[in-house]
């Protein structure tokens, strides 16, 4: 059950602890078998939960989506939600994460390589890692805003499943960084923005509505997206879930991106073209405040056993 | 550099030897770090070389495609072709593979999880496994023929890259097995067959041409496919590289699939509908003979330093 990992030595901080299938291990030494279907076939799904000031953000929603992803690919859940939440807390504690993220991955498990999933499935592999993020650098990025580029959306047809089949996202995000941008907005064959390579995409229309693509198989049902839609509605900010083109985004009053570890962060340029006055807009900031408040209220209600 | 793998115990035969980054290891104990980008992002590519009667099949072509895939995703080759070929031979020898396959995977290596590829890339991870296949059961399957079903092609836009982003292939192949079929033929949004979940798709037209989809980003440039096209041409069998619909396939005189570990295997039914007289056709058999001959001649020429 325990055996050597033979990658080239990676530099991981000493003291990080990682959870794999029931055990807490030194991070630098934690591995999976090389016939794990996660490695062989991207036959795996994942979730990321943000942690801010010691509070988990939208934990129940992320665990719900994890369970849905697992179901969608016909896999068994690796653990009940209750015990899993205890492991997440233990991971935050052991890694001293007050601001950062918890990453979970569930793979179909290890077996002799063969494409089809056998009727008697192997036991799923459950991996959980945790690490700190510097809240100041996230806030600094929010204050400056970020640049995005657009790239063709080359992903598969089931982007609603949060799978680890992420090579197209990696390539798009790499193109963005090479162009000096933070994110790539993916554009479908009809010219509409689907979402970012690892974030949801938003614009603010002329009449002050916040607009983001409607749910379908083309985008991930973003947890942060959903919490923001609800919080904005409650704050009387009109919201619209619909497609928008790159041209509309370029002409928008504001644009922003959202994700579990980012909250809402303003986009100040798309493909080198300035959005609005080229500075983070007031609505992006307001959305971030509403989101932060909603996520905390949400989590407190959940902790007290709502 | 060496550390425990913590998957659930998988049942792998004792005595199998696996190569990971310069070392030959007991297969059951070989793993990769869980922040290997192969596991986290399917940021990896692979190849499979068939072995028949102790001969490698189309080895140079597979290594060439491996190098192309690596280049296409902006990764460095993990090893020169010459030394790599020596490792493949050593793997066949250590695992006593006379009939079977050699599997190679190259991942972007292990590093702290972040979507974009950093400018200073980690050292790639190179994994090689080998195992025997029973040539009699492959021949038995050829004699009986196989059934296929059709499934929507939900893969990404760069199927010409042999990446491990294989979840859609896994789901289609699993659907096939559940339907009592061996393979799923993937059908694009216009109703044309692209290829099988892990094989190339072929039909025989009314006028006796063998037809397979033309190369593009929608299909893998199959090595076996290429060798067969050449061998058939040389044997005066007319070949045509073009799209064909499911309806055309259902009405075809014959149909067959090809792959490195299969050669050419006749398809006797598609979606439960009989093809031809419901038995493997003469042309599928002839193609298999031509392929086997061509692959052996090819390999001998390469071994003698063509």
Coordinates of N, CA and C in Angstrom, one line a residue, chain A residues 124-285:
Chain A
X124 N -12.3 4.8 -5.3 CA -11.8 6.1 -5.7 C -10.6 6.6 -4.9
X125 N -9.7 7.3 -5.5 CA -8.6 8.0 -4.8 C -9.1 9.4 -4.3
X126 N -8.9 9.7 -3.1 CA -9.3 11.0 -2.6 C -8.0 11.8 -2.1
X127 N -7.8 12.9 -2.7 CA -6.6 13.7 -2.4 C -7.1 15.0 -1.9
X128 N -6.5 15.5 -0.8 CA -6.8 16.9 -0.4 C -5.5 17.6 0.0
X129 N -5.4 18.8 -0.6 CA -4.2 19.6 -0.3 C -4.7 20.9 0.3
X130 N -3.9 21.7 1.0 CA -4.3 23.0 1.5 C -3.1 23.9 1.4
X131 N -3.3 25.1 1.0 CA -2.2 26.1 1.1 C -2.6 27.5 1.4
X132 N -1.7 28.3 1.9 CA -2.0 29.7 2.2 C -1.9 30.5 1.0
X133 N -2.6 31.6 0.9 CA -2.5 32.6 -0.1 C -2.3 33.9 0.6
X134 N -1.6 34.9 0.1 CA -1.4 36.1 0.7 C -2.6 37.0 0.4
X135 N -3.5 37.3 1.4 CA -4.7 38.1 1.1 C -4.4 39.5 0.6
X136 N -3.2 40.0 1.0 CA -2.8 41.4 0.5 C -2.5 41.4 -1.0
X137 N -1.9 40.3 -1.5 CA -1.6 40.3 -2.9 C -2.9 40.2 -3.7
X138 N -3.9 39.4 -3.2 CA -5.1 39.3 -3.9 C -5.8 40.7 -3.9
X139 N -5.8 41.4 -2.7 CA -6.4 42.7 -2.7 C -5.7 43.7 -3.6
X140 N -4.3 43.6 -3.6 CA -3.6 44.5 -4.5 C -4.0 44.3 -6.0
X141 N -4.2 43.0 -6.3 CA -4.6 42.7 -7.7 C -6.0 43.3 -8.0
X142 N -6.8 43.3 -6.9 CA -8.2 43.8 -7.1 C -8.1 45.3 -7.3
X143 N -7.2 46.0 -6.6 CA -7.1 47.4 -6.7 C -6.5 47.8 -8.0
X144 N -5.6 47.0 -8.6 CA -5.0 47.4 -9.9 C -5.9 46.9 -11.0
X145 N -6.7 45.8 -10.8 CA -7.4 45.2 -11.9 C -6.5 44.3 -12.7
X146 N -7.1 43.5 -13.6 CA -6.3 42.5 -14.4 C -6.6 42.7 -15.9
X147 N -5.7 42.2 -16.7 CA -5.8 42.2 -18.1 C -6.2 40.8 -18.6
X148 N -7.1 40.7 -19.5 CA -7.4 39.4 -20.1 C -7.2 39.5 -21.6
X149 N -7.0 38.3 -22.2 CA -7.0 38.1 -23.6 C -8.1 37.2 -24.0
X150 N -8.5 37.1 -25.3 CA -9.5 36.2 -25.7 C -8.8 35.1 -26.5
X151 N -9.3 33.9 -26.3 CA -8.8 32.7 -27.0 C -9.9 31.8 -27.4
X152 N -9.8 31.1 -28.6 CA -10.9 30.2 -28.9 C -11.2 29.1 -27.8
X153 N -12.4 28.9 -27.6 CA -12.8 27.9 -26.6 C -12.7 26.5 -27.2
X154 N -11.6 25.8 -26.9 CA -11.3 24.5 -27.5 C -11.6 23.3 -26.6
X155 N -12.4 23.6 -25.5 CA -12.6 22.5 -24.5 C -13.7 21.5 -24.9
X156 N -13.9 20.5 -24.2 CA -14.9 19.5 -24.5 C -16.3 20.0 -24.3
X157 N -17.3 19.2 -24.6 CA -18.7 19.6 -24.6 C -19.3 19.6 -23.3
X158 N -18.6 19.1 -22.2 CA -19.2 19.0 -20.9 C -18.4 19.8 -19.9
X159 N -18.3 21.1 -20.1 CA -17.6 22.0 -19.2 C -18.3 22.2 -17.9
X160 N -19.6 21.7 -17.9 CA -20.3 21.8 -16.6 C -19.8 20.8 -15.6
X161 N -19.0 19.8 -16.0 CA -18.4 18.8 -15.1 C -17.0 19.4 -14.8
X162 N -16.7 19.5 -13.5 CA -15.4 20.0 -13.1 C -14.4 18.9 -13.1
X163 N -14.0 18.5 -14.3 CA -13.0 17.4 -14.4 C -11.6 17.9 -14.5
X164 N -10.7 17.0 -14.4 CA -9.2 17.4 -14.5 C -8.7 17.3 -15.9
X165 N -9.7 17.2 -16.9 CA -9.3 17.2 -18.3 C -9.0 18.7 -18.7
X166 N -7.9 19.2 -18.1 CA -7.7 20.7 -18.1 C -6.6 21.2 -19.1
X167 N -6.2 20.3 -20.0 CA -5.1 20.8 -20.9 C -5.5 22.0 -21.7
X168 N -6.7 22.1 -22.3 CA -7.1 23.3 -23.0 C -7.0 24.6 -22.2
X169 N -7.5 24.4 -20.9 CA -7.4 25.5 -20.0 C -6.0 25.9 -19.7
X170 N -5.1 25.0 -19.5 CA -3.7 25.2 -19.3 C -3.1 26.0 -20.5
X171 N -3.4 25.5 -21.7 CA -2.8 26.2 -22.9 C -3.3 27.6 -23.0
X172 N -4.6 27.8 -22.7 CA -5.2 29.2 -22.9 C -4.6 30.1 -21.8
X173 N -4.5 29.6 -20.6 CA -3.9 30.4 -19.5 C -2.5 30.7 -19.7
X174 N -1.8 29.8 -20.3 CA -0.3 30.0 -20.6 C -0.2 31.1 -21.7
X175 N -1.1 31.0 -22.7 CA -1.1 32.1 -23.7 C -1.4 33.4 -23.1
X176 N -2.3 33.5 -22.1 CA -2.6 34.8 -21.4 C -1.3 35.3 -20.8
X177 N -0.7 34.4 -20.0 CA 0.5 34.9 -19.3 C 1.6 35.4 -20.2
X178 N 1.8 34.7 -21.3 CA 2.8 35.1 -22.3 C 2.4 36.4 -22.9
X179 N 1.1 36.8 -22.9 CA 0.7 38.1 -23.5 C 0.7 39.1 -22.4
X180 N 1.2 38.8 -21.2 CA 1.2 39.8 -20.1 C -0.2 39.9 -19.4
X181 N -1.1 39.0 -19.7 CA -2.5 39.1 -19.1 C -2.6 38.0 -17.9
X182 N -3.6 38.2 -17.1 CA -3.8 37.3 -16.0 C -4.7 36.1 -16.4
X183 N -5.7 36.4 -17.3 CA -6.6 35.3 -17.6 C -6.9 35.4 -19.1
X184 N -7.4 34.2 -19.6 CA -7.9 34.1 -21.0 C -9.4 33.9 -21.0
X185 N -10.2 34.8 -21.7 CA -11.6 34.5 -21.8 C -11.8 33.7 -23.1
X186 N -12.5 32.6 -22.9 CA -12.7 31.6 -24.0 C -13.9 32.0 -24.8
X187 N -13.8 31.9 -26.1 CA -14.8 32.4 -27.0 C -15.3 31.2 -27.9
X188 N -16.6 31.0 -27.9 CA -17.2 29.9 -28.7 C -17.2 30.1 -30.1
X189 N -17.6 29.1 -30.9 CA -17.5 29.2 -32.4 C -18.4 30.3 -33.0
X190 N -19.4 30.8 -32.1 CA -20.3 31.9 -32.6 C -19.8 33.3 -32.2
X191 N -18.7 33.3 -31.5 CA -18.2 34.6 -31.1 C -18.6 35.1 -29.7
X192 N -19.3 34.2 -29.0 CA -19.7 34.5 -27.6 C -18.7 34.1 -26.6
X193 N -18.5 34.9 -25.5 CA -17.6 34.5 -24.4 C -18.3 33.4 -23.6
X194 N -17.6 32.3 -23.3 CA -18.2 31.3 -22.4 C -17.8 31.6 -21.0
X195 N -16.5 31.6 -20.7 CA -16.0 31.9 -19.4 C -14.4 32.0 -19.5
X196 N -13.8 32.3 -18.3 CA -12.3 32.3 -18.3 C -11.8 30.9 -18.2
X197 N -10.5 30.8 -18.4 CA -9.8 29.5 -18.3 C -10.0 28.9 -16.9
X198 N -10.1 29.7 -15.9 CA -10.3 29.2 -14.5 C -11.1 30.2 -13.7
X199 N -11.9 31.0 -14.4 CA -12.8 32.0 -13.7 C -14.1 32.2 -14.4
X200 N -15.1 32.7 -13.8 CA -16.3 33.1 -14.5 C -16.1 34.5 -15.1
X201 N -16.8 34.8 -16.2 CA -16.6 36.1 -16.9 C -17.8 37.0 -16.8
X202 N -17.7 38.3 -16.5 CA -18.8 39.2 -16.3 C -18.6 40.5 -17.0
X203 N -19.6 41.1 -17.4 CA -19.5 42.5 -17.9 C -20.7 43.3 -17.2
X204 N -20.5 44.6 -17.3 CA -21.6 45.5 -16.8 C -22.1 46.3 -18.1
X205 N -23.4 46.1 -18.3 CA -24.0 46.7 -19.5 C -24.2 48.2 -19.4
X206 N -24.5 48.8 -20.5 CA -24.8 50.3 -20.5 C -25.8 50.7 -19.4
X207 N -26.9 49.9 -19.3 CA -27.9 50.3 -18.3 C -27.6 49.7 -16.9
X208 N -26.3 49.4 -16.7 CA -26.0 49.0 -15.3 C -26.3 47.6 -14.8
X209 N -26.7 46.8 -15.7 CA -26.9 45.4 -15.4 C -25.6 44.6 -15.3
X210 N -25.5 43.6 -14.4 CA -24.3 42.8 -14.5 C -24.7 41.5 -15.3
X211 N -23.9 41.2 -16.2 CA -24.2 40.1 -17.2 C -23.2 39.0 -17.1
X212 N -23.7 37.8 -17.1 CA -22.8 36.6 -17.2 C -23.5 35.5 -17.9
X213 N -22.8 34.7 -18.5 CA -23.4 33.6 -19.4 C -24.3 32.7 -18.6
X214 N -25.4 32.4 -19.3 CA -26.4 31.5 -18.6 C -25.8 30.1 -18.6
X215 N -26.3 29.3 -17.6 CA -25.8 27.9 -17.4 C -26.2 27.0 -18.5
X216 N -25.2 26.2 -18.9 CA -25.4 25.1 -19.9 C -24.2 24.2 -19.8
X217 N -24.1 23.3 -20.7 CA -22.9 22.4 -20.7 C -21.6 23.1 -21.1
X218 N -21.8 24.4 -21.6 CA -20.6 25.1 -22.0 C -19.8 25.8 -20.9
X219 N -20.4 25.9 -19.7 CA -19.6 26.6 -18.6 C -19.8 25.8 -17.3
X220 N -18.9 26.0 -16.5 CA -18.9 25.5 -15.1 C -20.0 26.2 -14.3
X221 N -20.9 25.5 -13.6 CA -21.8 26.3 -12.8 C -21.1 26.8 -11.6
X222 N -20.5 28.0 -11.7 CA -19.6 28.6 -10.7 C -20.3 28.8 -9.4
X223 N -19.7 28.4 -8.3 CA -20.3 28.6 -7.0 C -20.2 30.1 -6.7
X224 N -19.1 30.7 -6.9 CA -19.0 32.1 -6.6 C -19.9 32.9 -7.5
X225 N -20.0 32.5 -8.7 CA -21.0 33.1 -9.7 C -22.4 33.1 -9.1
X226 N -22.8 31.9 -8.5 CA -24.2 31.8 -8.0 C -24.4 32.6 -6.8
X227 N -23.4 32.6 -5.9 CA -23.6 33.4 -4.7 C -23.7 34.9 -5.0
X228 N -22.9 35.3 -6.0 CA -22.9 36.8 -6.5 C -24.2 37.1 -7.1
X229 N -24.7 36.2 -8.0 CA -26.0 36.5 -8.6 C -27.1 36.8 -7.6
X230 N -27.1 36.0 -6.5 CA -28.1 36.1 -5.5 C -27.9 37.4 -4.7
X231 N -26.6 37.6 -4.3 CA -26.3 38.8 -3.5 C -26.6 40.1 -4.2
X232 N -26.3 40.1 -5.5 CA -26.6 41.3 -6.3 C -28.1 41.5 -6.4
X233 N -28.8 40.5 -6.7 CA -30.3 40.6 -6.8 C -30.8 41.2 -5.5
X234 N -30.4 40.7 -4.4 CA -30.9 41.1 -3.1 C -30.5 42.6 -2.8
X235 N -29.4 43.0 -3.4 CA -29.0 44.4 -3.2 C -29.6 45.3 -4.3
X236 N -30.6 44.8 -5.1 CA -31.3 45.6 -6.1 C -30.4 45.9 -7.3
X237 N -29.3 45.2 -7.5 CA -28.5 45.4 -8.7 C -29.1 44.4 -9.8
X238 N -29.5 45.0 -10.9 CA -30.1 44.1 -11.9 C -29.1 43.1 -12.5
X239 N -29.5 41.8 -12.6 CA -28.6 40.8 -13.1 C -29.2 40.2 -14.4
X240 N -28.3 39.7 -15.3 CA -28.8 39.1 -16.5 C -28.0 37.9 -16.8
X241 N -28.5 36.8 -17.0 CA -27.8 35.6 -17.3 C -28.0 35.3 -18.8
X242 N -27.0 35.7 -19.6 CA -27.1 35.5 -21.1 C -25.7 35.6 -21.7
X243 N -25.7 35.1 -23.0 CA -24.5 35.2 -23.7 C -24.1 36.7 -24.0
X244 N -22.8 36.9 -24.1 CA -22.4 38.2 -24.7 C -21.1 38.0 -25.6
X245 N -21.0 38.9 -26.5 CA -19.9 38.8 -27.5 C -18.6 39.5 -27.0
X246 N -17.5 39.3 -27.7 CA -16.3 40.0 -27.3 C -16.5 41.5 -27.6
X247 N -17.2 41.8 -28.7 CA -17.4 43.2 -29.0 C -18.2 43.9 -27.9
X248 N -19.2 43.2 -27.4 CA -20.0 43.8 -26.3 C -19.2 44.0 -25.1
X249 N -18.3 43.0 -24.8 CA -17.4 43.1 -23.6 C -16.5 44.3 -23.8
X250 N -15.9 44.5 -25.0 CA -15.0 45.6 -25.2 C -15.7 47.0 -25.0
X251 N -17.0 47.0 -25.3 CA -17.7 48.3 -25.2 C -18.4 48.4 -23.8
X252 N -18.2 47.4 -22.9 CA -18.9 47.4 -21.6 C -18.4 48.5 -20.7
X253 N -19.2 49.0 -19.8 CA -18.8 50.0 -18.8 C -17.7 49.4 -17.9
X254 N -17.9 48.1 -17.5 CA -16.9 47.4 -16.6 C -16.9 46.0 -17.0
X255 N -15.9 45.3 -16.6 CA -15.8 43.8 -16.7 C -15.1 43.3 -15.5
X256 N -15.4 42.1 -15.1 CA -14.7 41.5 -14.0 C -14.8 39.9 -14.1
X257 N -13.9 39.3 -13.3 CA -13.9 37.9 -13.2 C -14.1 37.4 -11.8
X258 N -14.6 36.2 -11.6 CA -14.9 35.7 -10.3 C -14.4 34.3 -10.2
X259 N -13.9 33.9 -9.0 CA -13.5 32.5 -8.7 C -13.4 32.4 -7.2
X260 N -13.4 31.1 -6.7 CA -13.4 30.9 -5.3 C -12.2 31.5 -4.6
X261 N -11.1 31.6 -5.2 CA -9.9 32.1 -4.5 C -9.6 33.6 -4.8
X262 N -10.5 34.1 -5.7 CA -10.3 35.5 -6.1 C -11.4 36.5 -5.7
X263 N -12.6 36.0 -5.4 CA -13.7 36.8 -5.3 C -14.0 37.5 -6.6
X264 N -14.4 38.8 -6.6 CA -14.6 39.5 -7.8 C -13.4 40.4 -8.1
X265 N -12.8 40.3 -9.2 CA -11.6 41.2 -9.6 C -11.9 41.8 -10.9
X266 N -11.7 43.2 -11.0 CA -12.0 43.9 -12.2 C -11.1 43.6 -13.3
X267 N -11.6 43.6 -14.5 CA -10.8 43.5 -15.7 C -10.7 44.9 -16.3
X268 N -9.4 45.3 -16.5 CA -9.2 46.7 -17.0 C -8.9 46.7 -18.5
X269 N -8.6 45.6 -19.1 CA -8.3 45.6 -20.5 C -8.6 44.2 -21.1
X270 N -9.1 44.1 -22.3 CA -9.3 42.9 -23.0 C -8.6 43.0 -24.3
X271 N -7.7 42.0 -24.6 CA -6.9 42.0 -25.8 C -6.2 43.4 -26.0
X272 N -5.7 43.9 -24.9 CA -5.0 45.2 -25.0 C -5.9 46.4 -25.1
X273 N -7.2 46.2 -25.2 CA -8.1 47.4 -25.3 C -8.7 47.7 -24.0
X274 N -8.6 49.0 -23.6 CA -9.0 49.4 -22.3 C -10.5 49.3 -22.1
X275 N -11.0 48.8 -20.9 CA -12.4 48.7 -20.6 C -12.8 49.9 -19.8
X276 N -13.9 50.6 -20.1 CA -14.3 51.8 -19.4 C -13.1 52.8 -19.4
X277 N -12.8 53.3 -18.2 CA -11.7 54.3 -18.2 C -10.3 53.6 -17.9
X278 N -10.3 52.3 -18.0 CA -9.1 51.5 -17.8 C -8.7 51.3 -16.3
X279 N -9.7 51.7 -15.5 CA -9.4 51.4 -14.0 C -10.6 50.6 -13.5
X280 N -10.3 49.8 -12.4 CA -11.4 49.0 -11.8 C -12.6 49.9 -11.6
X281 N -13.8 49.4 -12.0 CA -15.0 50.2 -11.8 C -15.7 50.0 -10.5
X282 N -16.6 50.9 -10.2 CA -17.3 50.9 -8.9 C -18.2 49.6 -8.6
X283 N -18.7 49.1 -9.7 CA -19.6 48.0 -9.5 C -18.8 46.7 -9.2
X284 N -17.7 46.5 -9.8 CA -16.9 45.4 -9.5 C -16.5 45.4 -8.0
X285 N -16.1 46.5 -7.5 CA -15.8 46.7 -6.1 C -17.0 46.4 -5.2

